[in-house]
Coordinates of C-alpha atoms and ligand atoms in Angstrom, one line a residue:
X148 CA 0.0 0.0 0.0
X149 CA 1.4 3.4 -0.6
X150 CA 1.9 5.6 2.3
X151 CA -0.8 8.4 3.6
X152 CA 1.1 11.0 3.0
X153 CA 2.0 9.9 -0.8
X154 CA -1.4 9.7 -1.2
X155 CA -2.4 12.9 0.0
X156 CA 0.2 14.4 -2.5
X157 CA -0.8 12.2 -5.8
X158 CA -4.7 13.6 -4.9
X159 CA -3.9 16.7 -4.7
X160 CA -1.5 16.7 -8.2
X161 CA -4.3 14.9 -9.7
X162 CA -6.9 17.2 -8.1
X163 CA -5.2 20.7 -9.4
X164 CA -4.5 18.7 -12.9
X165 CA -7.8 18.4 -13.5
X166 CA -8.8 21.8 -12.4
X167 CA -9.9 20.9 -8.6
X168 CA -7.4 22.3 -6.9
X169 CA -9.1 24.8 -5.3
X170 CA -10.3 22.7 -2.8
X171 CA -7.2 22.1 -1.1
X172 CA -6.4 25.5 -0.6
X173 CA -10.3 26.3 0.3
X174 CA -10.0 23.8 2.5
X175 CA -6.5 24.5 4.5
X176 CA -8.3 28.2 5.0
X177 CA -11.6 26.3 6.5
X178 CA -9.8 24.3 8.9
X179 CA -8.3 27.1 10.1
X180 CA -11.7 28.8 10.7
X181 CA -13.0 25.7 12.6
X182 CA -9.7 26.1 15.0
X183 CA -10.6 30.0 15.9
X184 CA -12.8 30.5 19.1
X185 CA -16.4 31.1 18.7
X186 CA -16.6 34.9 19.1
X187 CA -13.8 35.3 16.1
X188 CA -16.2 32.7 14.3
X189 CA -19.2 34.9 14.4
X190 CA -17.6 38.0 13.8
X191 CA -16.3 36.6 10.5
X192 CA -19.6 35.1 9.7
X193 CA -21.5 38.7 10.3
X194 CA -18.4 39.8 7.8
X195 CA -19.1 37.6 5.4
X196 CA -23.0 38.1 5.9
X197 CA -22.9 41.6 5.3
X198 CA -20.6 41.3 2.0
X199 CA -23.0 38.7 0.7
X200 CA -26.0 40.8 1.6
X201 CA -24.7 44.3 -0.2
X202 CA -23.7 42.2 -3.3
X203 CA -26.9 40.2 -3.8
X204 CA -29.2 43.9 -2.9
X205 CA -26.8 45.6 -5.7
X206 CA -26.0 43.2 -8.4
X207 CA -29.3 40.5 -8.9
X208 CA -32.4 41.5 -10.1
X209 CA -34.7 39.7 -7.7
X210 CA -32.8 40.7 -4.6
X211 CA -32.5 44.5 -5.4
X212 CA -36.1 45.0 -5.9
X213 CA -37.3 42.5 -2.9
X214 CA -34.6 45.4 -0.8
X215 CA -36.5 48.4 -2.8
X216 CA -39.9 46.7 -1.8
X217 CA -39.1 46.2 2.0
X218 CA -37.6 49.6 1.9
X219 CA -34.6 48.5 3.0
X220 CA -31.1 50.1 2.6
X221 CA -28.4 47.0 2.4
X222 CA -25.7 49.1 4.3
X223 CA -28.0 49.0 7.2
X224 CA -27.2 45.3 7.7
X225 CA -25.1 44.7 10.5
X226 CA -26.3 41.6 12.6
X227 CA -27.7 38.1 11.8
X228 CA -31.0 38.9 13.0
X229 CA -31.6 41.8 10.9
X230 CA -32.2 39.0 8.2
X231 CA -35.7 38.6 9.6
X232 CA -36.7 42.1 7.9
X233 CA -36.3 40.3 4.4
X234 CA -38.6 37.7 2.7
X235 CA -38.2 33.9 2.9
X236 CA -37.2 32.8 -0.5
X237 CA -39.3 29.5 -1.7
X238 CA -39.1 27.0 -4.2
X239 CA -41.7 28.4 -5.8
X240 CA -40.0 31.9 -6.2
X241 CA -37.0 30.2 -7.2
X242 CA -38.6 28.0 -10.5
X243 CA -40.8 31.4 -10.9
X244 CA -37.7 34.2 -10.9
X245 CA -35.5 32.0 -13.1
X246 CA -32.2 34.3 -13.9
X247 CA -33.9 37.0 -12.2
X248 CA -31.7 35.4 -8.7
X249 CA -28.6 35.1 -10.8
X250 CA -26.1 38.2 -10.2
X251 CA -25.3 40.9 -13.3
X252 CA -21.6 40.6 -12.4
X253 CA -21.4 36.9 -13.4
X254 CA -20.0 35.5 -16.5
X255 CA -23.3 33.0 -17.2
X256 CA -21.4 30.7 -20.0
X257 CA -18.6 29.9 -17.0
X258 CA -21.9 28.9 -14.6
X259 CA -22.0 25.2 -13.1
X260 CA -26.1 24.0 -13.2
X261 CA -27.1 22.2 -10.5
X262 CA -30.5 20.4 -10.4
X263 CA -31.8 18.8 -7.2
X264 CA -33.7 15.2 -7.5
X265 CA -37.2 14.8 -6.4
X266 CA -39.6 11.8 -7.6
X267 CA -42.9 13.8 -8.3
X268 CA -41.9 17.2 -7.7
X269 CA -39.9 18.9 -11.1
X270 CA -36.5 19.8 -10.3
X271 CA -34.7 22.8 -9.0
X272 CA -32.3 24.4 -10.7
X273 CA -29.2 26.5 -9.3
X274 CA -26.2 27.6 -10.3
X275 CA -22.8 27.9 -9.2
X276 CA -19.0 29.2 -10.4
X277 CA -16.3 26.8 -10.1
X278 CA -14.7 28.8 -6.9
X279 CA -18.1 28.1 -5.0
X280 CA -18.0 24.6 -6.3
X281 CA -14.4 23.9 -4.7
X282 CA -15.8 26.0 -1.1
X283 CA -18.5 23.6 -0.7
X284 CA -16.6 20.6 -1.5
X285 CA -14.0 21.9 0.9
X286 CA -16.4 22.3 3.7
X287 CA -17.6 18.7 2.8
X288 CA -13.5 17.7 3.0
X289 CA -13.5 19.3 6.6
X290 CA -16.6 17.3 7.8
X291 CA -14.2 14.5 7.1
X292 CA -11.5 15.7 9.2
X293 CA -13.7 16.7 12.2
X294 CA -14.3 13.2 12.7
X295 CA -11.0 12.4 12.5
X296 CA -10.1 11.4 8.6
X297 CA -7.2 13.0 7.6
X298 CA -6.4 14.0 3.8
X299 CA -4.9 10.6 2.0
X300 CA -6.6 7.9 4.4
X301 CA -8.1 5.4 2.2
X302 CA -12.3 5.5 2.3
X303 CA -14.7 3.7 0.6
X304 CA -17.8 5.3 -0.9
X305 CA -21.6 4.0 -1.6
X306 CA -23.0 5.9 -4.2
X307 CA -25.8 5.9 -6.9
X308 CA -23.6 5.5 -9.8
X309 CA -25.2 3.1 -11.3
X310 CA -22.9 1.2 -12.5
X311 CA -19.9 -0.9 -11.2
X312 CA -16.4 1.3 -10.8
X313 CA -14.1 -1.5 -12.3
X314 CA -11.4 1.0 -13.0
X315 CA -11.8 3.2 -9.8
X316 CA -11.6 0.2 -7.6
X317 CA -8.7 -1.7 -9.5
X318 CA -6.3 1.1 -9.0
X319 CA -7.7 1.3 -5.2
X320 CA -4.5 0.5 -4.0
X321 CA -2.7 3.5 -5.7
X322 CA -5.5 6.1 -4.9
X323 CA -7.3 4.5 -1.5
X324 CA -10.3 5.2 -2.6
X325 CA -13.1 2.3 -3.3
X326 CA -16.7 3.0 -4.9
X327 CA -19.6 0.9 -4.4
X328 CA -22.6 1.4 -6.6
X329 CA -25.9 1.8 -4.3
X330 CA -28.2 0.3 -7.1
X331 CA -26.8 -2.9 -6.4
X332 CA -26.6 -3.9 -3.1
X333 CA -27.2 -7.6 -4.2
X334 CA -25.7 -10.1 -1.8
X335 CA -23.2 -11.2 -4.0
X336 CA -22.0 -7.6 -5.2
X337 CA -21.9 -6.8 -1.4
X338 CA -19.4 -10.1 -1.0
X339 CA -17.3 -8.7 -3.0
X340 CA -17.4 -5.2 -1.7
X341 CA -16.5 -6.8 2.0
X342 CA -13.7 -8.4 0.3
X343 CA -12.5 -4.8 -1.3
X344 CA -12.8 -3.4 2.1
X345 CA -10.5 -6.3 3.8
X346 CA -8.0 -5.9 1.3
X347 CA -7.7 -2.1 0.9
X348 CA -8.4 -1.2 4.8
X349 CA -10.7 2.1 4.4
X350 CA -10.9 3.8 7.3
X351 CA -14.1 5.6 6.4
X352 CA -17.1 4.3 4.8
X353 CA -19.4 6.8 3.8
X354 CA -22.4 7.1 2.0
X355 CA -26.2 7.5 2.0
X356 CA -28.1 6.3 5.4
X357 CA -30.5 3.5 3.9
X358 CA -27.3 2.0 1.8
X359 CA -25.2 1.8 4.5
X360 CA -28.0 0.4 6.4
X361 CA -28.1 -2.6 4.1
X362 CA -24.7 -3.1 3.8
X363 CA -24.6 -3.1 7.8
X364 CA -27.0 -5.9 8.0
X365 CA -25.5 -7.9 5.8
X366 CA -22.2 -7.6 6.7
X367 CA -23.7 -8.7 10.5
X368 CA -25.2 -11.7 8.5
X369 CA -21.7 -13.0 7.1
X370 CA -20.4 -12.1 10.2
X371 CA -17.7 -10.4 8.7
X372 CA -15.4 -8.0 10.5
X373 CA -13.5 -4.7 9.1
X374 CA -10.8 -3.9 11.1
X375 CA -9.7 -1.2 9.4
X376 CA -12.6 1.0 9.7
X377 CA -12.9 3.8 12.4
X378 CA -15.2 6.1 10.9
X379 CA -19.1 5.6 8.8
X380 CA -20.3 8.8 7.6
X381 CA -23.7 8.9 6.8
X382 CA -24.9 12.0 4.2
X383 CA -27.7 12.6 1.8
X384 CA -30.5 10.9 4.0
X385 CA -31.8 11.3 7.1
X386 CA -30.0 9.3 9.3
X387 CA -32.7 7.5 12.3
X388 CA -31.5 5.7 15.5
X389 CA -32.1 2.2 14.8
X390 CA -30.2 2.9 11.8
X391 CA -27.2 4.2 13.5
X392 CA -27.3 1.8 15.7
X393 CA -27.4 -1.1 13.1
X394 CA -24.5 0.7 11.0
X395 CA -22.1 0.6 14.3
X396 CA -22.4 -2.7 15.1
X397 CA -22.1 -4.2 11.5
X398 CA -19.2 -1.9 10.7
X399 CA -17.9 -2.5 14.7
X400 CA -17.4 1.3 13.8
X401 CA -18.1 4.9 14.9
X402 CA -21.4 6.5 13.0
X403 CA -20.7 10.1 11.9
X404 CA -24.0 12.3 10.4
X405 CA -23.5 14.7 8.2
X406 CA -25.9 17.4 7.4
X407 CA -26.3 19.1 4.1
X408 CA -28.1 19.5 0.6
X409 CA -28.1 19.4 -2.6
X410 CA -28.2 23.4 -2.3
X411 CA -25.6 23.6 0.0
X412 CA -23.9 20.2 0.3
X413 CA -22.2 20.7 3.6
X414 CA -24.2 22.8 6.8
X415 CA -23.2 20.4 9.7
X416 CA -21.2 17.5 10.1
X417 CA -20.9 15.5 13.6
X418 CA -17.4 15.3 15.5
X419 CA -16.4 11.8 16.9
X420 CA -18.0 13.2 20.6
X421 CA -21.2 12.9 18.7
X422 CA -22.2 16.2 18.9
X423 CA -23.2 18.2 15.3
X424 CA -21.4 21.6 14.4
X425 CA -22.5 23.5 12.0
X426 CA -20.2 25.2 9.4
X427 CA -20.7 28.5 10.5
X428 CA -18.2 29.8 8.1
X429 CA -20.6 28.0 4.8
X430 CA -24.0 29.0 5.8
X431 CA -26.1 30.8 8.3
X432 CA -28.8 29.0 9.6
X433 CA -32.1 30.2 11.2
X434 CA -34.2 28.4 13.1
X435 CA -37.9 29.7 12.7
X436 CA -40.9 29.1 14.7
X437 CA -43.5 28.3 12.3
X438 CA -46.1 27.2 15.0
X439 CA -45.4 23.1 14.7
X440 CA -45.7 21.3 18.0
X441 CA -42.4 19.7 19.2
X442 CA -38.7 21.3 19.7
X443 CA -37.6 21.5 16.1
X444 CA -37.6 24.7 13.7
X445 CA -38.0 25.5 9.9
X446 CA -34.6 26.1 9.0
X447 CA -33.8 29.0 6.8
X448 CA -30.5 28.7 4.9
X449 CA -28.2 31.6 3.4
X450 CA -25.3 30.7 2.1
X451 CA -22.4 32.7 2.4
X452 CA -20.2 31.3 -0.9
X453 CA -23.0 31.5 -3.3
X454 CA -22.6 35.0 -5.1
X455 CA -23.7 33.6 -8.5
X456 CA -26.9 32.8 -7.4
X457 CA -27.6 33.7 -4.0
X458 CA -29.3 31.9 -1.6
X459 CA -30.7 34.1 1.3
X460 CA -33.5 32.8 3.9
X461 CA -33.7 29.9 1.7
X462 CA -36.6 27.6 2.6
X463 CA -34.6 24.0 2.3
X464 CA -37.9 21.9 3.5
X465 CA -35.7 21.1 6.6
X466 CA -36.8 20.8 10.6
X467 CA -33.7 21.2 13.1
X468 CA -32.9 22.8 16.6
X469 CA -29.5 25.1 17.7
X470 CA -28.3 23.6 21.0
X471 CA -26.7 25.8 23.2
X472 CA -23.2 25.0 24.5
X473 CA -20.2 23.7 23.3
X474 CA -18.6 20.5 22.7
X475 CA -16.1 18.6 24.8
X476 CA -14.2 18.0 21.6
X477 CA -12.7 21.2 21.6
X478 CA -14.1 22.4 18.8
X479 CA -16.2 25.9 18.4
X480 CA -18.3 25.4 15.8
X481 CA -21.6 25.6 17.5
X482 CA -24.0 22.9 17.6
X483 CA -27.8 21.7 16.1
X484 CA -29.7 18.5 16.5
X485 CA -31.9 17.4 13.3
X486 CA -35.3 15.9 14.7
X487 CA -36.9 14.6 12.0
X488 CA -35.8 16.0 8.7
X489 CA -37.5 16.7 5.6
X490 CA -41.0 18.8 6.7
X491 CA -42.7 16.7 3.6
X492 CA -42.4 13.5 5.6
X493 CA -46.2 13.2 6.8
X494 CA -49.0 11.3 5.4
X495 CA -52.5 13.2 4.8
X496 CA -54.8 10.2 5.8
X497 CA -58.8 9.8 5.1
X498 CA -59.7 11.3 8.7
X499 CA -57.6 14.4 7.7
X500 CA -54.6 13.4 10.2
X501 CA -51.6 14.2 9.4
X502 CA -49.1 11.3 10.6
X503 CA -45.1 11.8 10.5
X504 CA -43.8 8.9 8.9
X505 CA -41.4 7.9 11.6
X506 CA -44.8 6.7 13.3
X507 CA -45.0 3.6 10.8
X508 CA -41.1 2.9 10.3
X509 CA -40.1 2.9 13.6
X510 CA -41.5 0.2 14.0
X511 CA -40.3 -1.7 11.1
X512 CA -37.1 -0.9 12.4
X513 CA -36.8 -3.4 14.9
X514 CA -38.1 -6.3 12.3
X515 CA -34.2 -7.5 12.3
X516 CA -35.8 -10.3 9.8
X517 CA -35.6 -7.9 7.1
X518 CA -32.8 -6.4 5.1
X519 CA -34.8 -3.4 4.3
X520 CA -37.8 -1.9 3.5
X521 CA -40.1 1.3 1.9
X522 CA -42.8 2.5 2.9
X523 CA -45.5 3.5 0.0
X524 CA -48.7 5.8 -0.2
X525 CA -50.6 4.6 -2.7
X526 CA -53.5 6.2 -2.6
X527 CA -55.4 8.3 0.3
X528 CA -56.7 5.2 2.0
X529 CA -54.1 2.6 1.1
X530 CA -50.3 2.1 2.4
X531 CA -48.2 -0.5 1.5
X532 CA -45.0 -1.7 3.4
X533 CA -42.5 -3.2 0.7
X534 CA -40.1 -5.4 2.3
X535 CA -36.8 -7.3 1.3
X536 CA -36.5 -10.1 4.4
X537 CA -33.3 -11.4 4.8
X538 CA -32.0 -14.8 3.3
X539 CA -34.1 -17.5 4.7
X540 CA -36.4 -15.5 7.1
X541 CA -39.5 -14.9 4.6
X542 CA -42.1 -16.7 6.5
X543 CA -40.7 -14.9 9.5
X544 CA -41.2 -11.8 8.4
X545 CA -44.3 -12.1 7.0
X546 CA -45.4 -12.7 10.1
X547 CA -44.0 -10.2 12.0
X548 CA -45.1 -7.6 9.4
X549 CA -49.1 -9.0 9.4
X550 CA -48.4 -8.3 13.4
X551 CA -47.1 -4.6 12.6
X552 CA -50.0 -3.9 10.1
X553 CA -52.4 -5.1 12.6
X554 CA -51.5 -2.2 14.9
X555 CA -50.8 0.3 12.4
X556 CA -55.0 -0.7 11.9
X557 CA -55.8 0.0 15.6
X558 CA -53.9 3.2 15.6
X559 CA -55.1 5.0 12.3
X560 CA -58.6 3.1 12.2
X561 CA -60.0 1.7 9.5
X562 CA -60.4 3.9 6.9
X563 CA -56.9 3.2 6.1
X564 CA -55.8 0.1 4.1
X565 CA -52.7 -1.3 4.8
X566 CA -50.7 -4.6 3.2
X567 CA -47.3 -5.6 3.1
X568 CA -45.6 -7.4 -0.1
X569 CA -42.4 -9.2 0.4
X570 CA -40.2 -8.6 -2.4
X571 CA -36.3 -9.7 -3.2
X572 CA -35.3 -6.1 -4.5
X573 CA -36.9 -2.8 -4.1
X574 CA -35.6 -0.2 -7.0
X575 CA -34.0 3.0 -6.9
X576 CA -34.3 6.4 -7.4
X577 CA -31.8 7.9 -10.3
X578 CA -29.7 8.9 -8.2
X579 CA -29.1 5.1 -6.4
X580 CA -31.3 5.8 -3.1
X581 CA -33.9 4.5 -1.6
X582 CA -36.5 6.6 0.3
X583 CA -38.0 4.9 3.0
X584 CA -41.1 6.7 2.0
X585 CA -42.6 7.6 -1.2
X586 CA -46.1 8.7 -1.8
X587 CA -48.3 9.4 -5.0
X588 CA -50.9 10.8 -3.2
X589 CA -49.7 14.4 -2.9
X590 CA -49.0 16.4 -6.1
X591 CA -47.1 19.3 -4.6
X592 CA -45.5 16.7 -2.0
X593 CA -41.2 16.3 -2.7
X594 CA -41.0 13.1 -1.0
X595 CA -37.4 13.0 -2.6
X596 CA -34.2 12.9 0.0
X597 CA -31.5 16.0 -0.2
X598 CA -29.3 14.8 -3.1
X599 CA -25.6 16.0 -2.3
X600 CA -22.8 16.4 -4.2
X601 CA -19.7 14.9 -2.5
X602 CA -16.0 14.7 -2.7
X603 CA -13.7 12.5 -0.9
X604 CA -10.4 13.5 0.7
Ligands
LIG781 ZN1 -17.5 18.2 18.9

């Protein structure tokens, strides 16, 4: 195997070869941030805030005449809070304003287009420079090293690529990097992908929650055991308890969360203490009552390294919390908790209740007889639970799932249908992941996960 620090040197050549080598240097300047105590932290965020706010009220359409509307003079922005005084920017606004949100001072042709997934909802689409695109892969890069991966280690990836990465994964032991495709989490494909993992010795595994969720499980079947591993990072998905706790015992490995989306792929990321910090020096985050029961908050995003198009009390669909304190790690970056994730994650029943979702998977969690599982609204009055059990345990969880419909029935009455179909594979979305919930009941309803763009170190 070729030494870390070789490694880390060949990635970066590579990286600046191919014209990545911004995020190197975008990301030395970020872990310097994350090292500076937390009052320098917020004074450079308010810094940052205010240049962003000036340039977006001065040079894009959209924003200059939402400043004239509220009557607002841009160079009387001085604090975080003064944020409030503007409007909350939508979805909606964004499909309906078009280049209207894109600055005058940008070059258009040298633009990066982004487009976020969604099953039933059309996509988003955002742009970026180059620059911006190597800061938000820098701030993913730090997540990385905030949980202890340091630039070079070797890390496998799960990711919807849709196809195998023969190349990618024969040179592995040059580059340290290994890619598993997370369409195809067949047992035999994941065999192989243990055997990758014994020989190469990642010390990171990361990908989206639900894949490494059935990896987990089946690497707890074989009984297999990576060594090498210290670190799984979970992205893209909301990441649930019973999942986490599945991951770190099939993995015999810490679970790191990481926070982002596809807007801004990096907000948060979680330190080995288990505590989340968010990257103060990427976004500002506020946390808005919007008059739901229970601790957690809209969260309204502005990013502070999008000038192309920027993104100012952006309305990502997302429920979270601030937690005050700081972490025993050391580290200032203050801290959030993410409850329950995307807002759109609630059934509309017959009766007119509106049911969280986590109310019909938790339970499915602890059905250890299956290797995974969706959750599917059919219609109004009709749910189905599709489920993959594992090898040999098909009558056992049939069972076990009649016994979880049965008090699904007593809870939500009768007027909703439910039924469970046992199936070998359950298929993905385009981009390789499974939602554990997808309805076709609700036009106006994303039920799509935050797709993230991601870059190893
Ligand atoms: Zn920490």
């Amino acid at each position: 195997m070729v030494p870390r620090a070789a490694r880390s040197a060949l990635q970066r050549s590579l990286d600046t070869l191919i014209g990545q080598g911004g995020r190197h240097r975008a990301l030395n300047a970020q872990l310097e941030f994350a090292a500076l105590p937390r009052a320098a932290m917020l004074d450079e965020q308010r810094t940052r805030l205010r240049a962003l706010i000036r340039h977006a009220a001065t040079t894009v359409p959209y924003w200059r005449d939402a400043f004239a509307d509220a009557k607002l003079d841009p160079n009387d922005f001085r604090e975080v809070d003064d944020l409030a005084q503007l409007p909350i920017l939508t979805k909606e606004i964004i499909r309906a304003e078009g280049d209207r949100l894109l600055s005058e001072r940008v070059n258009r042709r040298a633009l990066i287009e982004r487009r976020t997934g969604g099953s039933t909802a059309e996509p988003l689409v955002f742009y970026v420079t180059r620059a911006e695109y190597e800061q938000q892969i820098a701030t993913s890069l730090r997540g990385f090293a905030l949980a202890g991966v340091r630039p070079g280690e070797p890390l496998g990836k799960i990711w919807g690529y849709n196809r195998e990465q023969r190349l990618g994964n024969l040179i592995a032991p040059l580059t340290g990097r290994l890619f598993f495709d997370a369409y195809q989490t067949t047992p035999e494909r994941m065999d192989r992908w243990v055997d990758h993992m014994q020989r190469i010795k990642p010390v990171c595994i990361y990908g989206y929650a639900s894949a490494l969720h059935i990896v987990a499980r089946h690497i707890s079947d074989r009984r297999a055991t990576l060594p090498s591993v210290r670190v799984v990072a979970s992205t893209a998905e909301k990441l649930f308890d019973g999942q986490r706790r599945e991951i770190e015992a099939g993995f015999g490995a810490k679970v790191v969360d990481m926070y982002g989306c596809h807007e801004v792929p990096r907000l948060a990321s979680e330190c080995l203490e288990g505590s989340m910090h968010m990257a103060l020096d990427a976004a500002v985050m506020e946390f808005v009552d919007d008059d739901t029961p229970g601790p957690s908050r809209r969260v309204l995003l502005t990013s502070l390294q999008s000038y192309a198009m920027p993104l100012i009390r952006y309305d990502v669909g997302d429920r979270a919390r601030a937690i005050s304190g700081t972490c025993t790690c050391g580290i200032e970056l203050p801290l959030m908790a993410m409850d329950v994730g995307k807002i759109h994650h609630v059934f509309a029943l017959p009766s007119g209740q509106r049911v969280h979702t986590s109310a019909f998977f938790k339970p499915l969690y602890t059905l250890d007889c299956l290797t995974t599982f969706q959750i599917q609204h059919r219609a109004l009055d009709h749910i189905v639970v599709v489920a993959v059990p594992r090898p040999d345990r098909g009558a056992e969880a049939s069972d076990r799932l009649a016994e979880v419909l049965r008090a699904f029935g007593s809870t939500f009455g009768p007027s909703v249908r439910f039924e469970a179909e046992l199936v070998d594979t359950i298929p993905k979305t385009a981009r390789g992941k499974q939602p554990i919930v997808t309805s076709q009941v609700s036009e106006d309803t994303s039920w799509a996960t935050s797709e993230t763009s991601e870059a190893t170190t």
